[in-house]
Amino acid sequence: MELLEERIRKDGVVKEGNVLKVDNFLNHQMDIELFREMAQQWKEDFSDCSINKILTIEASGIAIAAIVGAVFGVPVLFAKKSKSLNIDGSVYCAKVESFTHKNVSDVIVSKKYIGPEDHVLIIDDFMANGKAVKGLIEICEMAGATVEGVGIAVEKGFQGGGDALRERGIRVDSLAIVESMDAETGEITFRA
Ligand code: 5GP
C-alpha cells in the first residue's frame, strides 16, 4: 500500500535490534484516517470472505483492529496477556514470546467470545517472527473457528514470520513489507 510505505519512509525510525519505530502515526500518536484507509484496503482484499469477527492481541493491535471492526461492521476481540491461571477452563490460552520484550506470556480469549461459527480476520500492527499471530491462530484452532486470513500493517519480510505462515497456506495480507532496513543510514526498502 503506497500510502503506508510513504508514511514509513517519512516518519519511520530504524532502531538497533531490527526494530522499526512508527510512534508518530501508529504506535503512540495514531493517524486514524490512515487506519481507515488501511481497513478499507483489507475490506477490498477480503471481499470474497464472510468475516464476522476481528481478532487481535493487546496492546498495539487494538487501535487498528477497532477501526477495521468499524469498517467491516463486526465485533473486535483482543487476546489479553494474562498472569492468572485458567483454573475454571473458561478461556483458550496460547503462549506467545514477545518480540520486543523477549518474555513469554500466556494470552487468553474467553470461550464465550469465539467458537466454530466464527470466520476470523486476525489483525496486528507488526509481523516479525510471527509468534503473536501463531498464538492467535492456535486460539482459533482450539475454538474451532475458521481463520480467513491475517492482515498486518507492517511486515518485516526479512524476519520470515509472514512467509512461514504463507507456506502453511495461511492468507497473510501485509500492507507494507519491509525487505531491509539499516539502523545506521536509516534506509528502508520494501518488497515490490
Ligand atoms: P512477532 O510475534 O511476529 O515476532 O512480533 C510481532 C509483535 O511484536 C507485534 O505485535 C508488535 O507489537 C511487535 N513488533 C515486532 N517488531 C516490531 C517493530 O519493528 N516495531 C514495533 N513497533 N513493534 C514490533
Short mmCIF file of C-alpha atoms and ligand atoms in Angstrom, two decimals:
data_model
loop_
_atom_site.label_atom_id
_atom_site.label_comp_id
_atom_site.label_asym_id
_atom_site.label_seq_id
_atom_site.Cartn_x
_atom_site.Cartn_y
_atom_site.Cartn_z
CA MET A 1 0.00 0.00 0.00
CA GLU A 2 1.75 3.09 -1.35
CA LEU A 3 0.31 5.45 1.26
CA LEU A 4 1.64 3.38 4.17
CA GLU A 5 5.06 2.87 2.57
CA GLU A 6 5.38 6.61 2.01
CA ARG A 7 4.47 7.28 5.62
CA ILE A 8 7.02 4.75 6.88
CA ARG A 9 9.70 6.38 4.67
CA LYS A 10 8.78 9.79 6.04
CA ASP A 11 8.26 9.04 9.74
CA GLY A 12 9.71 5.59 10.45
CA VAL A 13 12.85 5.39 12.57
CA VAL A 14 15.09 2.33 12.32
CA LYS A 15 16.45 1.25 15.71
CA GLU A 16 19.11 -1.26 16.70
CA GLY A 17 17.84 -4.83 17.06
CA ASN A 18 15.75 -4.72 13.85
CA VAL A 19 13.06 -2.60 15.44
CA LEU A 20 11.17 -0.08 13.35
CA LYS A 21 9.64 2.75 15.36
CA VAL A 22 6.48 4.29 13.95
CA ASP A 23 5.37 6.15 17.07
CA ASN A 24 4.45 9.22 15.05
CA PHE A 25 1.42 7.60 13.35
CA LEU A 26 0.85 4.07 14.59
CA ASN A 27 2.21 3.03 17.98
CA HIS A 28 1.89 6.14 20.11
CA GLN A 29 0.27 9.03 18.27
CA MET A 30 -2.24 7.45 15.87
CA ASP A 31 -3.36 8.61 12.42
CA ILE A 32 -6.94 7.35 12.38
CA GLU A 33 -7.53 8.48 8.78
CA LEU A 34 -4.62 6.29 7.72
CA PHE A 35 -6.06 3.40 9.80
CA ARG A 36 -9.35 3.87 7.95
CA GLU A 37 -7.59 3.65 4.56
CA MET A 38 -5.78 0.53 5.73
CA ALA A 39 -9.06 -1.02 6.89
CA GLN A 40 -10.67 -0.23 3.51
CA GLN A 41 -7.81 -1.98 1.75
CA TRP A 42 -8.32 -5.13 3.85
CA LYS A 43 -12.07 -4.92 3.25
CA GLU A 44 -11.41 -4.98 -0.51
CA ASP A 45 -8.75 -7.68 -0.28
CA PHE A 46 -11.00 -9.97 1.79
CA SER A 47 -14.23 -9.15 -0.04
CA ASP A 48 -14.55 -12.83 -1.04
CA CYS A 49 -14.71 -13.92 2.64
CA SER A 50 -17.61 -13.63 5.05
CA ILE A 51 -15.68 -12.35 8.04
CA ASN A 52 -17.76 -11.97 11.20
CA LYS A 53 -15.04 -11.26 13.77
CA ILE A 54 -11.75 -9.38 14.05
CA LEU A 55 -9.13 -10.84 16.43
CA THR A 56 -6.02 -9.05 17.64
CA ILE A 57 -3.63 -9.08 20.60
CA GLU A 58 -3.10 -6.39 23.19
CA ALA A 59 -1.85 -3.81 23.25
CA SER A 60 -0.69 -2.28 20.00
CA GLY A 61 -3.02 -4.21 17.67
CA ILE A 62 -6.17 -2.96 19.35
CA ALA A 63 -6.43 0.52 17.85
CA ILE A 64 -6.03 -0.66 14.26
CA ALA A 65 -8.35 -3.61 14.85
CA ALA A 66 -11.01 -1.26 16.25
CA ILE A 67 -11.12 0.74 13.02
CA VAL A 68 -11.08 -2.48 10.99
CA GLY A 69 -14.06 -3.72 13.00
CA ALA A 70 -15.92 -0.48 12.30
CA VAL A 71 -15.24 -0.74 8.55
CA PHE A 72 -16.24 -4.43 8.40
CA GLY A 73 -19.18 -3.84 10.77
CA VAL A 74 -18.22 -6.75 13.03
CA PRO A 75 -17.09 -7.16 16.67
CA VAL A 76 -13.43 -6.86 17.63
CA LEU A 77 -11.94 -9.32 20.10
CA PHE A 78 -8.49 -8.93 21.61
CA ALA A 79 -6.41 -11.62 23.27
CA LYS A 80 -5.34 -10.48 26.73
CA LYS A 81 -1.91 -11.02 28.18
CA SER A 82 -2.75 -12.74 31.44
CA LYS A 83 -0.98 -13.71 34.63
CA SER A 84 -3.92 -15.57 36.11
CA LEU A 85 -4.27 -19.31 35.54
CA ASN A 86 -7.09 -20.85 33.55
CA ILE A 87 -8.46 -22.56 36.66
CA ASP A 88 -12.07 -22.98 35.57
CA GLY A 89 -11.30 -23.74 31.91
CA SER A 90 -13.29 -20.75 30.68
CA VAL A 91 -10.57 -19.41 28.38
CA TYR A 92 -8.46 -20.53 25.43
CA CYS A 93 -4.80 -19.92 26.13
CA ALA A 94 -1.65 -19.79 23.97
CA LYS A 95 1.94 -18.98 24.85
CA VAL A 96 3.44 -16.06 22.94
CA GLU A 97 7.03 -14.86 23.06
CA SER A 98 7.20 -11.08 22.77
CA PHE A 99 9.47 -9.77 20.01
CA THR A 100 10.10 -6.51 21.80
CA HIS A 101 10.42 -7.77 25.41
CA LYS A 102 11.61 -11.36 24.74
CA ASN A 103 9.47 -12.73 27.60
CA VAL A 104 6.83 -15.42 27.11
CA SER A 105 3.32 -14.64 28.21
CA ASP A 106 0.04 -16.50 28.26
CA VAL A 107 -2.51 -14.85 26.04
CA ILE A 108 -6.12 -15.71 26.65
CA VAL A 109 -9.50 -15.34 24.98
CA SER A 110 -12.75 -16.18 26.73
CA LYS A 111 -14.57 -19.21 25.32
CA LYS A 112 -17.70 -17.03 25.40
CA TYR A 113 -16.49 -14.86 22.54
CA ILE A 114 -15.08 -17.27 19.96
CA GLY A 115 -16.41 -20.54 18.56
CA PRO A 116 -16.98 -22.72 15.47
CA GLU A 117 -19.41 -20.19 13.98
CA ASP A 118 -16.67 -17.56 13.69
CA HIS A 119 -14.86 -16.59 10.48
CA VAL A 120 -11.95 -14.59 11.77
CA LEU A 121 -9.66 -11.95 10.33
CA ILE A 122 -6.55 -11.60 12.52
CA ILE A 123 -5.12 -8.08 12.62
CA ASP A 124 -1.84 -6.82 14.07
CA ASP A 125 0.41 -3.80 13.69
CA PHE A 126 3.68 -5.66 13.03
CA MET A 127 4.84 -9.08 11.96
CA ALA A 128 8.40 -10.11 12.76
CA ASN A 129 8.91 -13.83 13.53
CA GLY A 130 5.19 -14.45 13.50
CA LYS A 131 4.86 -15.64 17.11
CA ALA A 132 2.00 -13.32 18.06
CA VAL A 133 -0.07 -14.33 15.03
CA LYS A 134 0.75 -18.02 15.53
CA GLY A 135 -0.64 -17.76 19.07
CA LEU A 136 -3.84 -16.20 17.77
CA ILE A 137 -4.19 -18.91 15.10
CA GLU A 138 -3.76 -21.56 17.81
CA ILE A 139 -6.58 -19.98 19.81
CA CYS A 140 -8.83 -20.01 16.71
CA GLU A 141 -7.99 -23.68 16.14
CA MET A 142 -8.81 -24.57 19.75
CA ALA A 143 -12.13 -22.77 19.39
CA GLY A 144 -12.94 -24.46 16.06
CA ALA A 145 -13.12 -21.02 14.39
CA THR A 146 -12.06 -20.50 10.77
CA VAL A 147 -9.10 -18.20 10.12
CA GLU A 148 -10.00 -16.44 6.88
CA GLY A 149 -6.75 -14.52 6.85
CA VAL A 150 -4.26 -12.27 8.57
CA GLY A 151 -3.99 -8.52 7.99
CA ILE A 152 -0.70 -6.94 9.06
CA ALA A 153 0.15 -3.26 8.78
CA VAL A 154 3.95 -3.64 8.62
CA GLU A 155 5.63 -6.98 7.96
CA LYS A 156 9.39 -7.19 8.28
CA GLY A 157 9.85 -9.67 5.45
CA PHE A 158 13.47 -10.40 6.30
CA GLN A 159 12.42 -11.93 9.66
CA GLY A 160 10.46 -14.68 7.94
CA GLY A 161 7.26 -14.91 10.03
CA GLY A 162 4.91 -13.94 7.19
CA ASP A 163 6.43 -16.25 4.60
CA ALA A 164 6.39 -19.20 7.03
CA LEU A 165 2.65 -18.68 7.53
CA ARG A 166 2.08 -18.32 3.76
CA GLU A 167 3.88 -21.65 3.29
CA ARG A 168 1.34 -23.19 5.69
CA GLY A 169 -1.40 -21.94 3.35
CA ILE A 170 -2.49 -19.03 5.53
CA ARG A 171 -3.52 -15.90 3.68
CA VAL A 172 -1.28 -13.12 5.01
CA ASP A 173 -2.09 -9.66 3.65
CA SER A 174 0.58 -7.19 4.76
CA LEU A 175 0.08 -3.61 3.62
CA ALA A 176 3.81 -2.82 3.70
CA ILE A 177 6.57 -5.43 3.61
CA VAL A 178 9.96 -4.14 4.67
CA GLU A 179 12.66 -6.04 2.80
CA SER A 180 15.63 -4.39 4.51
CA MET A 181 16.35 -1.60 6.96
CA ASP A 182 19.55 -0.07 8.20
CA ALA A 183 19.87 1.49 11.65
CA GLU A 184 22.97 3.47 10.62
CA THR A 185 21.73 5.08 7.42
CA GLY A 186 18.03 4.88 8.23
CA GLU A 187 17.41 3.41 4.76
CA ILE A 188 14.32 1.25 4.37
CA THR A 189 13.46 -0.81 1.28
CA PHE A 190 10.14 -2.51 0.54
CA ARG A 191 9.17 -5.72 -1.23
CA ALA A 192 7.62 -4.89 -4.59
P1 5GP B 1 6.32 -11.43 16.11
O1 5GP B 1 5.43 -12.12 17.10
O2 5GP B 1 5.78 -11.51 14.71
O3 5GP B 1 7.76 -11.84 16.21
O4 5GP B 1 6.32 -9.89 16.50
C1 5GP B 1 5.15 -9.14 16.33
C2 5GP B 1 4.82 -8.32 17.54
O5 5GP B 1 5.96 -7.67 18.06
C3 5GP B 1 3.83 -7.24 17.14
O6 5GP B 1 2.63 -7.46 17.86
C4 5GP B 1 4.48 -5.93 17.54
O7 5GP B 1 3.81 -5.37 18.64
C5 5GP B 1 5.89 -6.27 17.96
N1 5GP B 1 6.92 -5.86 16.97
C6 5GP B 1 7.73 -6.69 16.25
N2 5GP B 1 8.60 -5.99 15.53
C7 5GP B 1 8.35 -4.70 15.75
C8 5GP B 1 8.95 -3.48 15.25
O8 5GP B 1 9.90 -3.47 14.46
N3 5GP B 1 8.39 -2.31 15.69
C9 5GP B 1 7.35 -2.29 16.55
N4 5GP B 1 6.88 -1.08 16.91
N5 5GP B 1 6.78 -3.42 17.06
C10 5GP B 1 7.27 -4.61 16.66
#
